[in-house]
Amino acid sequence: MLDEIFEDLKDRMGKSIESLKREYSRLRTGRASISLLDGIRVSYYDTPTPLNQMASLAVPEPRLIVIQRPNSRAAESEADRIGIELAAKAGYDPRAAITLWQKMAQAGGKGPPEFLSTHPSPENRQKKLAEYVPEMMPYYEQKGDRPIYKL
């Protein structure tokens, strides 16, 4: 019976030591480690999601962990600008981009606040696209076969 107790304790102690090793492996004296963030989850559309799936993580200096969004709202806005121009040149009404984002806002439900998002909010996209429409209408109104311009 003592042998059984000893084996049980030996097994439990081994598991405890392994667990402790895993915890301590995250800590390195004097050096930041990305593994410190492994347990952190952020709310993404009301779903707890590991931080490393939502952001780029780096250790550029021994005592610094950098967390960056993978994309930026500026890049997305630039893509919207290029997209509406290409669509207008291909013969699509640029005003449709605004109604598209109205529909996306209705269908999308509650998203993260814009300052946490890599994308502009649908409302801000609509506003910005509406500003581009006067500049894009001449492309759309051109007569002739489509696309008028080389894409």
PDB file of C-alpha atoms in Angstrom:
ATOM      1  CA  MET A   1       0.000   0.000   0.000  1.00  0.00           C
ATOM      2  CA  LEU A   2       2.865   2.373   0.740  1.00  0.00           C
ATOM      3  CA  ASP A   3       4.231   1.680  -2.716  1.00  0.00           C
ATOM      4  CA  GLU A   4       0.916   2.771  -4.267  1.00  0.00           C
ATOM      5  CA  ILE A   5       0.889   5.979  -2.224  1.00  0.00           C
ATOM      6  CA  PHE A   6       4.500   6.637  -3.162  1.00  0.00           C
ATOM      7  CA  GLU A   7       3.771   6.115  -6.880  1.00  0.00           C
ATOM      8  CA  ASP A   8       0.720   8.396  -6.680  1.00  0.00           C
ATOM      9  CA  LEU A   9       2.744  11.125  -4.960  1.00  0.00           C
ATOM     10  CA  LYS A  10       5.577  10.660  -7.435  1.00  0.00           C
ATOM     11  CA  ASP A  11       3.145  11.118 -10.342  1.00  0.00           C
ATOM     12  CA  ARG A  12       1.550  14.209  -8.781  1.00  0.00           C
ATOM     13  CA  MET A  13       4.929  15.729  -7.948  1.00  0.00           C
ATOM     14  CA  GLY A  14       6.114  15.136 -11.521  1.00  0.00           C
ATOM     15  CA  LYS A  15       3.057  16.911 -12.920  1.00  0.00           C
ATOM     16  CA  SER A  16       3.542  19.813 -10.516  1.00  0.00           C
ATOM     17  CA  ILE A  17       7.190  20.166 -11.487  1.00  0.00           C
ATOM     18  CA  GLU A  18       6.325  20.132 -15.203  1.00  0.00           C
ATOM     19  CA  SER A  19       3.640  22.762 -14.649  1.00  0.00           C
ATOM     20  CA  LEU A  20       6.080  24.918 -12.709  1.00  0.00           C
ATOM     21  CA  LYS A  21       8.710  24.550 -15.448  1.00  0.00           C
ATOM     22  CA  ARG A  22       6.174  25.733 -18.053  1.00  0.00           C
ATOM     23  CA  GLU A  23       5.314  28.765 -15.934  1.00  0.00           C
ATOM     24  CA  TYR A  24       8.952  29.663 -15.294  1.00  0.00           C
ATOM     25  CA  SER A  25       9.876  29.184 -18.946  1.00  0.00           C
ATOM     26  CA  ARG A  26       7.776  32.264 -19.650  1.00  0.00           C
ATOM     27  CA  LEU A  27       9.986  34.333 -17.373  1.00  0.00           C
ATOM     28  CA  ARG A  28      13.542  35.186 -18.341  1.00  0.00           C
ATOM     29  CA  THR A  29      15.419  37.497 -16.042  1.00  0.00           C
ATOM     30  CA  GLY A  30      16.046  40.857 -17.666  1.00  0.00           C
ATOM     31  CA  ARG A  31      14.398  39.968 -20.971  1.00  0.00           C
ATOM     32  CA  ALA A  32      10.827  40.439 -22.117  1.00  0.00           C
ATOM     33  CA  SER A  33       9.184  37.371 -23.592  1.00  0.00           C
ATOM     34  CA  ILE A  34       6.155  37.207 -25.858  1.00  0.00           C
ATOM     35  CA  SER A  35       5.074  34.072 -24.021  1.00  0.00           C
ATOM     36  CA  LEU A  36       4.089  36.344 -21.104  1.00  0.00           C
ATOM     37  CA  LEU A  37       1.101  37.332 -23.247  1.00  0.00           C
ATOM     38  CA  ASP A  38       0.001  33.770 -24.081  1.00  0.00           C
ATOM     39  CA  GLY A  39      -2.924  33.793 -21.675  1.00  0.00           C
ATOM     40  CA  ILE A  40      -4.260  37.194 -22.721  1.00  0.00           C
ATOM     41  CA  ARG A  41      -7.464  37.195 -24.732  1.00  0.00           C
ATOM     42  CA  VAL A  42      -9.246  40.157 -26.276  1.00  0.00           C
ATOM     43  CA  SER A  43     -12.880  40.477 -27.214  1.00  0.00           C
ATOM     44  CA  TYR A  44     -13.287  40.256 -30.982  1.00  0.00           C
ATOM     45  CA  TYR A  45     -16.924  40.535 -32.001  1.00  0.00           C
ATOM     46  CA  ASP A  46     -17.834  39.345 -28.494  1.00  0.00           C
ATOM     47  CA  THR A  47     -15.596  36.263 -28.809  1.00  0.00           C
ATOM     48  CA  PRO A  48     -12.552  35.872 -26.536  1.00  0.00           C
ATOM     49  CA  THR A  49      -9.617  35.580 -28.942  1.00  0.00           C
ATOM     50  CA  PRO A  50      -5.900  35.088 -28.189  1.00  0.00           C
ATOM     51  CA  LEU A  51      -4.008  38.361 -28.499  1.00  0.00           C
ATOM     52  CA  ASN A  52      -1.410  36.787 -30.799  1.00  0.00           C
ATOM     53  CA  GLN A  53      -4.184  36.081 -33.345  1.00  0.00           C
ATOM     54  CA  MET A  54      -5.253  39.718 -33.350  1.00  0.00           C
ATOM     55  CA  ALA A  55      -1.918  41.514 -33.367  1.00  0.00           C
ATOM     56  CA  SER A  56       1.707  41.272 -34.323  1.00  0.00           C
ATOM     57  CA  LEU A  57       3.917  40.727 -31.266  1.00  0.00           C
ATOM     58  CA  ALA A  58       7.636  41.499 -31.142  1.00  0.00           C
ATOM     59  CA  VAL A  59      10.500  41.962 -28.678  1.00  0.00           C
ATOM     60  CA  PRO A  60      12.753  44.580 -30.333  1.00  0.00           C
ATOM     61  CA  GLU A  61      14.659  45.302 -27.105  1.00  0.00           C
ATOM     62  CA  PRO A  62      15.307  43.200 -23.992  1.00  0.00           C
ATOM     63  CA  ARG A  63      12.756  45.083 -21.882  1.00  0.00           C
ATOM     64  CA  LEU A  64      10.159  45.953 -24.490  1.00  0.00           C
ATOM     65  CA  ILE A  65       7.240  44.013 -25.929  1.00  0.00           C
ATOM     66  CA  VAL A  66       5.577  45.656 -28.936  1.00  0.00           C
ATOM     67  CA  ILE A  67       1.971  44.894 -29.857  1.00  0.00           C
ATOM     68  CA  GLN A  68       0.886  46.150 -33.280  1.00  0.00           C
ATOM     69  CA  ARG A  69      -2.257  45.766 -35.313  1.00  0.00           C
ATOM     70  CA  PRO A  70      -1.561  43.776 -38.481  1.00  0.00           C
ATOM     71  CA  ASN A  71      -3.214  46.370 -40.722  1.00  0.00           C
ATOM     72  CA  SER A  72      -4.129  50.003 -40.380  1.00  0.00           C
ATOM     73  CA  ARG A  73      -7.214  52.095 -40.989  1.00  0.00           C
ATOM     74  CA  ALA A  74      -5.100  54.342 -43.232  1.00  0.00           C
ATOM     75  CA  ALA A  75      -4.242  51.392 -45.503  1.00  0.00           C
ATOM     76  CA  GLU A  76      -7.894  50.330 -45.599  1.00  0.00           C
ATOM     77  CA  SER A  77      -8.996  53.876 -46.458  1.00  0.00           C
ATOM     78  CA  GLU A  78      -6.445  54.016 -49.253  1.00  0.00           C
ATOM     79  CA  ALA A  79      -7.754  50.701 -50.583  1.00  0.00           C
ATOM     80  CA  ASP A  80     -11.297  52.121 -50.512  1.00  0.00           C
ATOM     81  CA  ARG A  81     -10.135  55.147 -52.524  1.00  0.00           C
ATOM     82  CA  ILE A  82      -8.405  52.984 -55.135  1.00  0.00           C
ATOM     83  CA  GLY A  83     -11.337  50.564 -55.241  1.00  0.00           C
ATOM     84  CA  ILE A  84     -13.980  53.216 -55.893  1.00  0.00           C
ATOM     85  CA  GLU A  85     -11.844  54.698 -58.679  1.00  0.00           C
ATOM     86  CA  LEU A  86     -11.295  51.324 -60.356  1.00  0.00           C
ATOM     87  CA  ALA A  87     -14.998  50.523 -60.085  1.00  0.00           C
ATOM     88  CA  ALA A  88     -15.999  53.869 -61.639  1.00  0.00           C
ATOM     89  CA  LYS A  89     -13.504  53.381 -64.479  1.00  0.00           C
ATOM     90  CA  ALA A  90     -14.950  49.907 -65.075  1.00  0.00           C
ATOM     91  CA  GLY A  91     -18.429  51.383 -65.443  1.00  0.00           C
ATOM     92  CA  TYR A  92     -19.848  50.862 -61.965  1.00  0.00           C
ATOM     93  CA  ASP A  93     -21.704  53.669 -60.232  1.00  0.00           C
ATOM     94  CA  PRO A  94     -19.397  54.944 -57.456  1.00  0.00           C
ATOM     95  CA  ARG A  95     -22.452  55.837 -55.351  1.00  0.00           C
ATOM     96  CA  ALA A  96     -23.055  52.104 -54.937  1.00  0.00           C
ATOM     97  CA  ALA A  97     -20.011  51.946 -52.652  1.00  0.00           C
ATOM     98  CA  ILE A  98     -21.893  54.070 -50.137  1.00  0.00           C
ATOM     99  CA  THR A  99     -24.989  51.863 -50.164  1.00  0.00           C
ATOM    100  CA  LEU A 100     -22.760  48.790 -49.904  1.00  0.00           C
ATOM    101  CA  TRP A 101     -21.339  50.058 -46.609  1.00  0.00           C
ATOM    102  CA  GLN A 102     -24.813  50.977 -45.377  1.00  0.00           C
ATOM    103  CA  LYS A 103     -25.809  47.339 -45.932  1.00  0.00           C
ATOM    104  CA  MET A 104     -22.575  46.106 -44.331  1.00  0.00           C
ATOM    105  CA  ALA A 105     -23.277  48.230 -41.243  1.00  0.00           C
ATOM    106  CA  GLN A 106     -26.770  46.747 -40.950  1.00  0.00           C
ATOM    107  CA  ALA A 107     -25.588  43.174 -41.475  1.00  0.00           C
ATOM    108  CA  GLY A 108     -22.429  43.421 -39.401  1.00  0.00           C
ATOM    109  CA  GLY A 109     -23.903  43.870 -35.985  1.00  0.00           C
ATOM    110  CA  LYS A 110     -21.784  45.153 -33.151  1.00  0.00           C
ATOM    111  CA  GLY A 111     -18.081  45.298 -33.946  1.00  0.00           C
ATOM    112  CA  PRO A 112     -15.173  46.512 -31.865  1.00  0.00           C
ATOM    113  CA  PRO A 113     -14.774  50.264 -31.352  1.00  0.00           C
ATOM    114  CA  GLU A 114     -12.983  51.840 -34.303  1.00  0.00           C
ATOM    115  CA  PHE A 115      -9.901  52.718 -32.263  1.00  0.00           C
ATOM    116  CA  LEU A 116      -9.375  48.975 -31.629  1.00  0.00           C
ATOM    117  CA  SER A 117     -10.104  47.966 -35.202  1.00  0.00           C
ATOM    118  CA  THR A 118      -7.820  47.701 -38.201  1.00  0.00           C
ATOM    119  CA  HIS A 119     -10.680  48.923 -40.397  1.00  0.00           C
ATOM    120  CA  PRO A 120     -12.618  52.170 -40.484  1.00  0.00           C
ATOM    121  CA  SER A 121     -16.158  51.894 -39.149  1.00  0.00           C
ATOM    122  CA  PRO A 122     -18.825  51.420 -41.843  1.00  0.00           C
ATOM    123  CA  GLU A 123     -20.173  54.888 -40.997  1.00  0.00           C
ATOM    124  CA  ASN A 124     -16.786  56.535 -41.537  1.00  0.00           C
ATOM    125  CA  ARG A 125     -16.265  54.551 -44.731  1.00  0.00           C
ATOM    126  CA  GLN A 126     -19.605  55.792 -46.077  1.00  0.00           C
ATOM    127  CA  LYS A 127     -18.687  59.376 -45.240  1.00  0.00           C
ATOM    128  CA  LYS A 128     -15.259  59.164 -46.887  1.00  0.00           C
ATOM    129  CA  LEU A 129     -16.590  57.376 -49.982  1.00  0.00           C
ATOM    130  CA  ALA A 130     -19.280  60.056 -50.340  1.00  0.00           C
ATOM    131  CA  GLU A 131     -16.477  62.634 -50.465  1.00  0.00           C
ATOM    132  CA  TYR A 132     -14.872  60.736 -53.376  1.00  0.00           C
ATOM    133  CA  VAL A 133     -18.067  60.430 -55.454  1.00  0.00           C
ATOM    134  CA  PRO A 134     -17.889  63.863 -57.182  1.00  0.00           C
ATOM    135  CA  GLU A 135     -14.332  63.111 -58.301  1.00  0.00           C
ATOM    136  CA  MET A 136     -15.304  59.615 -59.543  1.00  0.00           C
ATOM    137  CA  MET A 137     -18.520  60.474 -61.398  1.00  0.00           C
ATOM    138  CA  PRO A 138     -16.714  61.700 -64.553  1.00  0.00           C
ATOM    139  CA  TYR A 139     -15.104  58.256 -64.901  1.00  0.00           C
ATOM    140  CA  TYR A 140     -18.483  56.588 -64.516  1.00  0.00           C
ATOM    141  CA  GLU A 141     -20.262  58.963 -66.924  1.00  0.00           C
ATOM    142  CA  GLN A 142     -17.794  58.467 -69.788  1.00  0.00           C
ATOM    143  CA  LYS A 143     -19.403  57.116 -72.944  1.00  0.00           C
ATOM    144  CA  GLY A 144     -18.115  54.048 -74.722  1.00  0.00           C
ATOM    145  CA  ASP A 145     -17.142  50.491 -74.002  1.00  0.00           C
ATOM    146  CA  ARG A 146     -16.120  49.552 -70.505  1.00  0.00           C
ATOM    147  CA  PRO A 147     -13.643  49.773 -69.051  1.00  0.00           C
ATOM    148  CA  ILE A 148     -12.738  53.166 -70.531  1.00  0.00           C
ATOM    149  CA  TYR A 149      -9.333  53.262 -68.844  1.00  0.00           C
ATOM    150  CA  LYS A 150      -6.686  50.585 -68.639  1.00  0.00           C
ATOM    151  CA  LEU A 151      -7.043  48.959 -65.272  1.00  0.00           C
TER     152      LEU A 151
END
